[in-house]
């Protein structure tokens, strides 16, 4: 496809409640949307970089800058470009996977829309709805946590993930297990907040039968995760560390993870995310689809990814209402604890022009 122009749009959406993790508290979601314009139609991409480089080294202003100054010129210079070529064309630019992912996503959406094929079909989806888990932030009190978890369970979420950090780990897990029982699918996510020296503390989670502990140690600490995995009974799942299919293969070979959280933005796009799922499946490692507080655009694409055969665990693909009172697409809603996978061409969601206009803080069109 010939990329004629790309619209770069910044939006700001208020969150329904603050979302606190070990790395910070979010109250609004700022996102960079990219709209690829081609003679054969348009496509949307969402950059999941956050406002500050706290989850990973990327942040939204840097993503926009690298898109404008370094990535788009290479795509425009390529003439005809397919989504499958984007990663290769952009590889000389180091890093910035979330920025690259947004561009690849927009081209993939445009291609599939033009071809009349859904992203889910393209990914080889084996289900038309995906089980929905929810990521629960760190709270001020255990009582508040129990209220919030109870509310999500009443809504129908099939799996609960508690954000943890030193000082908010064993007690909240114990309280949730005591209140909601041993059958509840429960896991925790530390976002790198621990060190190997905390192994004994983390082993205190063993009796609670957690599905997994996500990214307890630093992003670059594969050896530490492998050692930790020997010292605790809870399966270790990696998020931040899995930056590519090669990193996934390394982590598996080292024994650093028994489960992988696949996030397209973190690994440079949905195509690399599919390769990670393939590497994991070939090694018998279960995967699930993570989230980055996506708007309906990224949420729809994540639902399609999670419909792939390798995604055997419930992911962080929640209803839009988990984060947003008003989304920029028709909201994804819970249907008996599941999210329906879009069936329309491309990502299969339509952007609501009036909402989009309301939440836009800046927009610019870059021409090739
Ligand atoms: O570590 O999975 C994470 C949100 C932002 C950054 C990192 C993470 C998260 C979540 C929320 O846990 C997932 C979601 O529902 O979008
Ligand atoms: Mg995580």
XYZ file of C-alpha atoms and ligand atoms in Angstrom:
385
model
C 0.000 0.000 0.000
C 1.102 3.521 -0.643
C 1.125 5.510 2.585
C -0.128 8.937 1.557
C -0.315 10.592 4.954
C -0.444 9.794 8.641
C -2.530 11.686 11.150
C -0.982 11.936 14.605
C -3.587 12.619 17.244
C -3.140 13.063 20.969
C -6.093 12.312 23.184
C -6.718 12.524 26.907
C -9.338 10.359 28.626
C -10.190 10.573 32.337
C -10.052 7.259 34.216
C -13.141 6.224 36.193
C -10.863 5.810 39.258
C -7.139 6.282 39.909
C -5.060 3.247 38.923
C -2.099 2.695 41.258
C 0.743 0.304 40.504
C 4.178 -0.161 42.071
C 5.491 2.440 39.607
C 2.912 5.206 39.978
C -0.696 6.376 39.993
C -2.602 7.166 36.795
C -5.694 9.363 36.788
C -5.948 10.065 33.066
C -4.997 8.125 29.970
C -3.059 10.098 27.397
C -2.647 8.261 24.132
C -1.193 8.834 20.702
C -3.450 7.617 17.902
C -2.155 7.210 14.384
C -4.400 7.074 11.328
C -2.771 5.752 8.189
C -4.183 7.243 4.992
C -3.737 5.238 1.781
C -5.416 5.340 -1.633
C -7.148 2.066 -0.658
C -8.542 3.316 2.642
C -7.546 4.133 6.183
C -6.359 2.314 9.264
C -6.025 3.097 12.957
C -3.204 2.430 15.367
C -2.870 3.159 19.065
C 0.447 3.814 20.780
C 0.334 2.428 24.325
C 3.290 4.413 25.683
C 2.374 6.058 28.978
C 2.946 9.657 30.045
C 6.164 8.936 31.930
C 8.872 6.270 31.420
C 7.889 4.282 34.533
C 6.624 1.001 33.061
C 9.299 0.929 30.363
C 11.704 3.464 28.897
C 9.154 4.770 26.403
C 6.838 7.690 27.043
C 4.273 9.323 24.873
C 6.041 12.559 23.943
C 9.132 10.574 22.956
C 6.996 8.153 20.947
C 5.410 11.008 19.030
C 8.815 12.570 18.424
C 10.402 9.367 17.117
C 7.377 8.661 14.919
C 7.551 12.105 13.351
C 11.307 12.506 13.011
C 12.611 8.998 12.396
C 9.923 6.401 11.701
C 7.517 8.063 9.289
C 10.262 9.327 6.954
C 11.426 5.713 6.521
C 7.940 4.443 5.776
C 7.226 7.264 3.329
C 10.572 6.652 1.614
C 9.741 2.962 1.138
C 7.012 3.676 -1.420
C 4.596 0.766 -1.273
C 4.700 -0.742 2.204
C 2.893 -3.663 3.822
C 2.344 -4.112 7.558
C 4.611 -7.145 7.358
C 7.515 -4.963 6.192
C 7.187 -2.285 8.873
C 9.340 -3.941 11.563
C 12.132 -4.590 9.063
C 11.999 -1.060 7.618
C 12.114 0.465 11.101
C 14.694 -1.918 12.608
C 17.635 0.490 12.032
C 16.000 2.818 14.562
C 16.837 1.315 17.941
C 14.179 0.702 20.544
C 10.800 2.503 20.633
C 8.704 -0.652 20.160
C 5.456 1.052 21.223
C 5.911 3.779 18.624
C 6.690 1.213 15.930
C 3.776 -0.984 16.994
C 1.288 1.851 16.492
C 2.416 2.381 12.899
C 2.382 -1.321 12.061
C -1.089 -1.594 13.596
C -2.457 1.262 11.489
C -1.135 -0.292 8.289
C -2.401 -3.741 9.257
C -5.838 -2.285 9.983
C -5.837 -0.480 6.620
C -4.755 -3.624 4.739
C -7.287 -5.893 6.385
C -10.112 -3.376 5.968
C -9.254 -3.126 2.277
C -9.236 -6.927 2.050
C -12.458 -7.261 4.047
C -10.826 -9.551 6.616
C -10.996 -9.212 10.390
C -7.861 -9.049 12.501
C -9.175 -12.042 14.447
C -9.478 -14.146 11.297
C -6.022 -12.989 10.199
C -4.666 -14.160 13.584
C -6.312 -17.558 13.259
C -8.856 -16.939 16.004
C -10.364 -20.048 17.543
C -13.011 -18.328 19.690
C -15.508 -15.539 19.160
C -15.301 -14.241 22.720
C -12.448 -14.185 25.206
C -12.554 -14.650 28.982
C -12.057 -11.332 30.701
C -9.706 -10.705 33.605
C -9.246 -7.450 35.460
C -6.154 -5.762 36.861
C -6.830 -4.272 40.303
C -4.686 -1.398 41.497
C -3.020 -0.960 44.877
C -5.526 0.474 47.371
C -5.239 2.482 50.567
C -6.867 -0.197 52.700
C -7.722 -3.905 52.597
C -11.403 -3.024 53.136
C -11.378 -0.870 50.016
C -9.649 -3.641 48.056
C -12.283 -6.201 49.079
C -15.040 -3.811 48.003
C -13.445 -3.220 44.622
C -12.714 -6.916 43.970
C -16.259 -7.797 45.058
C -17.606 -5.265 42.579
C -15.597 -6.735 39.700
C -16.682 -10.272 40.574
C -20.289 -9.100 40.644
C -19.770 -7.699 37.150
C -18.626 -11.152 36.056
C -14.854 -10.908 35.638
C -13.459 -14.435 35.574
C -9.980 -13.683 36.904
C -8.545 -11.116 39.297
C -5.026 -9.700 39.127
C -3.804 -7.748 42.134
C -1.069 -5.189 41.709
C 1.490 -5.699 44.475
C 4.591 -4.005 45.873
C 6.668 -4.457 49.033
C 4.268 -3.740 51.904
C 1.179 -4.613 49.802
C 1.514 -8.285 48.925
C 0.835 -11.146 51.347
C -1.893 -9.361 53.327
C -4.060 -8.298 50.369
C -3.703 -11.746 48.786
C -4.651 -13.439 52.059
C -7.649 -11.119 52.511
C -8.937 -11.719 48.961
C -8.527 -15.499 49.314
C -10.316 -15.500 52.686
C -13.216 -13.396 51.399
C -13.689 -14.874 47.922
C -12.445 -18.427 48.324
C -9.894 -20.796 46.837
C -11.734 -21.268 43.539
C -11.181 -17.654 42.474
C -8.634 -17.372 39.656
C -6.148 -15.013 41.310
C -2.740 -13.712 40.274
C -0.432 -10.824 41.179
C 1.716 -8.322 39.269
C 4.710 -6.567 40.864
C 5.914 -4.502 37.868
C 9.578 -5.100 38.845
C 9.178 -3.913 42.465
C 11.234 -6.716 44.107
C 14.760 -8.100 44.114
C 15.975 -11.665 44.497
C 16.644 -10.809 48.128
C 12.854 -10.742 48.588
C 12.550 -14.417 47.599
C 11.586 -15.538 51.090
C 8.886 -12.872 51.321
C 7.540 -13.857 47.912
C 7.523 -17.531 48.977
C 4.974 -16.510 51.621
C 2.538 -16.241 48.695
C 2.964 -19.979 48.004
C 0.055 -21.193 50.168
C -2.485 -19.034 48.318
C -2.509 -21.021 45.084
C -1.929 -18.069 42.780
C -2.051 -18.687 39.033
C 1.170 -16.732 38.655
C 3.325 -13.862 39.844
C 4.004 -11.376 37.056
C 7.353 -9.608 36.661
C 8.582 -9.597 40.271
C 12.144 -8.517 39.346
C 13.823 -6.003 37.048
C 13.234 -6.051 33.311
C 16.801 -7.155 32.527
C 17.052 -9.708 35.347
C 16.353 -12.983 33.541
C 18.855 -14.887 35.667
C 17.231 -13.536 38.828
C 13.816 -14.675 37.644
C 15.220 -18.142 36.885
C 16.657 -18.356 40.395
C 13.463 -17.022 41.966
C 11.412 -19.584 40.037
C 13.356 -22.324 41.848
C 12.671 -20.772 45.240
C 8.915 -20.152 45.054
C 5.983 -22.394 44.173
C 3.960 -19.680 42.379
C 4.647 -19.855 38.612
C 6.697 -16.909 37.357
C 5.195 -14.929 34.457
C 7.178 -12.290 32.583
C 5.786 -9.042 31.209
C 8.389 -6.230 30.994
C 11.295 -8.637 30.255
C 9.719 -10.102 27.134
C 10.639 -7.448 24.595
C 10.777 -9.718 21.520
C 10.331 -13.295 20.360
C 14.070 -13.769 20.873
C 13.802 -12.491 24.458
C 10.921 -14.907 24.977
C 13.001 -17.806 23.685
C 15.899 -16.782 25.948
C 13.663 -16.448 29.004
C 12.110 -19.856 28.411
C 15.491 -21.506 27.813
C 16.871 -19.994 31.024
C 13.891 -21.134 33.071
C 13.049 -17.493 33.839
C 9.324 -17.892 33.168
C 6.656 -20.549 33.091
C 4.019 -18.226 31.599
C 4.198 -15.131 29.363
C 2.086 -11.974 29.279
C 2.015 -10.921 25.615
C 1.639 -7.184 25.030
C 1.817 -6.062 21.414
C 3.053 -2.536 22.167
C 5.921 -3.731 24.335
C 7.263 -6.020 21.589
C 6.894 -3.736 18.570
C 3.533 -4.863 17.271
C 0.897 -7.541 16.815
C 3.008 -9.490 14.324
C 5.866 -9.932 16.815
C 3.267 -10.687 19.494
C 2.027 -13.567 17.313
C 5.615 -14.836 16.980
C 5.986 -14.788 20.766
C 2.812 -16.805 21.100
C 4.256 -19.304 18.612
C 7.586 -19.572 20.452
C 5.765 -20.062 23.741
C 3.386 -22.671 22.315
C 6.290 -24.600 20.792
C 7.800 -24.763 24.294
C 4.579 -25.619 26.100
C 4.478 -22.215 27.801
C 0.964 -20.757 28.225
C 0.402 -17.114 27.240
C -2.251 -14.504 27.898
C -2.883 -11.065 26.455
C -1.881 -8.136 28.644
C -3.203 -4.607 28.497
C -2.022 -1.015 28.706
C -5.315 0.766 29.454
C -6.114 0.738 25.745
C -8.961 2.686 24.207
C -11.453 0.741 22.120
C -8.992 0.627 19.224
C -6.278 -1.253 21.099
C -8.828 -3.176 23.155
C -10.484 -4.523 20.016
C -7.132 -5.594 18.601
C -6.164 -7.227 21.904
C -9.419 -9.177 21.925
C -8.553 -10.455 18.434
C -5.061 -11.468 19.588
C -6.452 -13.182 22.677
C -8.739 -15.223 20.426
C -5.680 -17.017 19.027
C -5.190 -20.683 19.946
C -2.068 -20.096 22.071
C -3.905 -17.766 24.458
C -5.094 -20.329 26.966
C -5.249 -18.123 30.094
C -7.672 -15.236 30.735
C -6.006 -11.922 29.865
C -6.229 -8.314 30.951
C -8.823 -7.617 28.260
C -11.452 -5.958 30.414
C -14.603 -4.069 29.523
C -14.062 -0.451 28.413
C -15.942 0.622 31.546
C -13.117 -0.760 33.732
C -11.212 2.402 32.835
C -13.456 4.739 30.852
C -16.913 6.211 31.331
C -16.851 7.206 27.673
C -14.586 5.487 25.153
C -13.720 6.636 21.637
C -15.387 3.524 20.147
C -18.543 1.640 21.050
C -17.638 0.257 24.466
C -16.608 -3.350 24.985
C -18.949 -4.819 27.570
C -18.857 -7.972 29.645
C -21.009 -10.801 28.361
C -21.055 -13.499 31.035
C -17.451 -12.624 31.953
C -16.312 -12.509 28.340
C -15.465 -9.845 25.752
C -16.777 -10.360 22.233
C -14.118 -10.447 19.548
C -14.826 -7.890 16.808
C -15.813 -9.466 13.502
C -15.734 -6.454 11.167
C -12.863 -5.846 8.715
C -9.533 -4.866 10.276
C -9.652 -4.212 13.998
C -13.397 -4.124 13.533
C -14.219 -1.122 15.672
C -15.479 2.273 14.551
C -14.210 5.460 16.089
C -16.962 7.794 17.338
C -16.154 11.104 15.688
C -17.903 13.270 18.271
C -16.187 11.648 21.260
C -12.858 11.701 19.459
C -13.190 15.426 18.805
C -14.030 16.032 22.471
C -10.983 14.210 23.850
C -8.431 15.372 21.265
C -5.719 17.651 22.635
C -3.632 17.978 19.449
C -3.779 16.721 15.884
C -1.405 16.984 12.966
C -1.233 15.397 9.537
C 2.153 14.366 8.218
C 2.334 13.838 4.433
C 4.718 11.612 2.562
O 1.924 -4.442 34.051
O 0.235 -5.286 33.132
C 0.850 -4.297 33.510
C -1.285 -1.198 32.957
C -0.319 -0.302 32.566
C 0.982 -0.684 32.520
C 1.338 -1.978 32.862
C 0.373 -2.899 33.248
C -0.961 -2.475 33.331
C -2.042 -3.312 33.817
C -3.437 -2.992 33.346
O -1.894 -4.194 34.642
C -3.843 -3.855 32.233
C -5.103 -3.350 31.553
O -6.182 -3.720 31.979
O -5.010 -2.592 30.573
Mg 2.373 -6.472 34.062
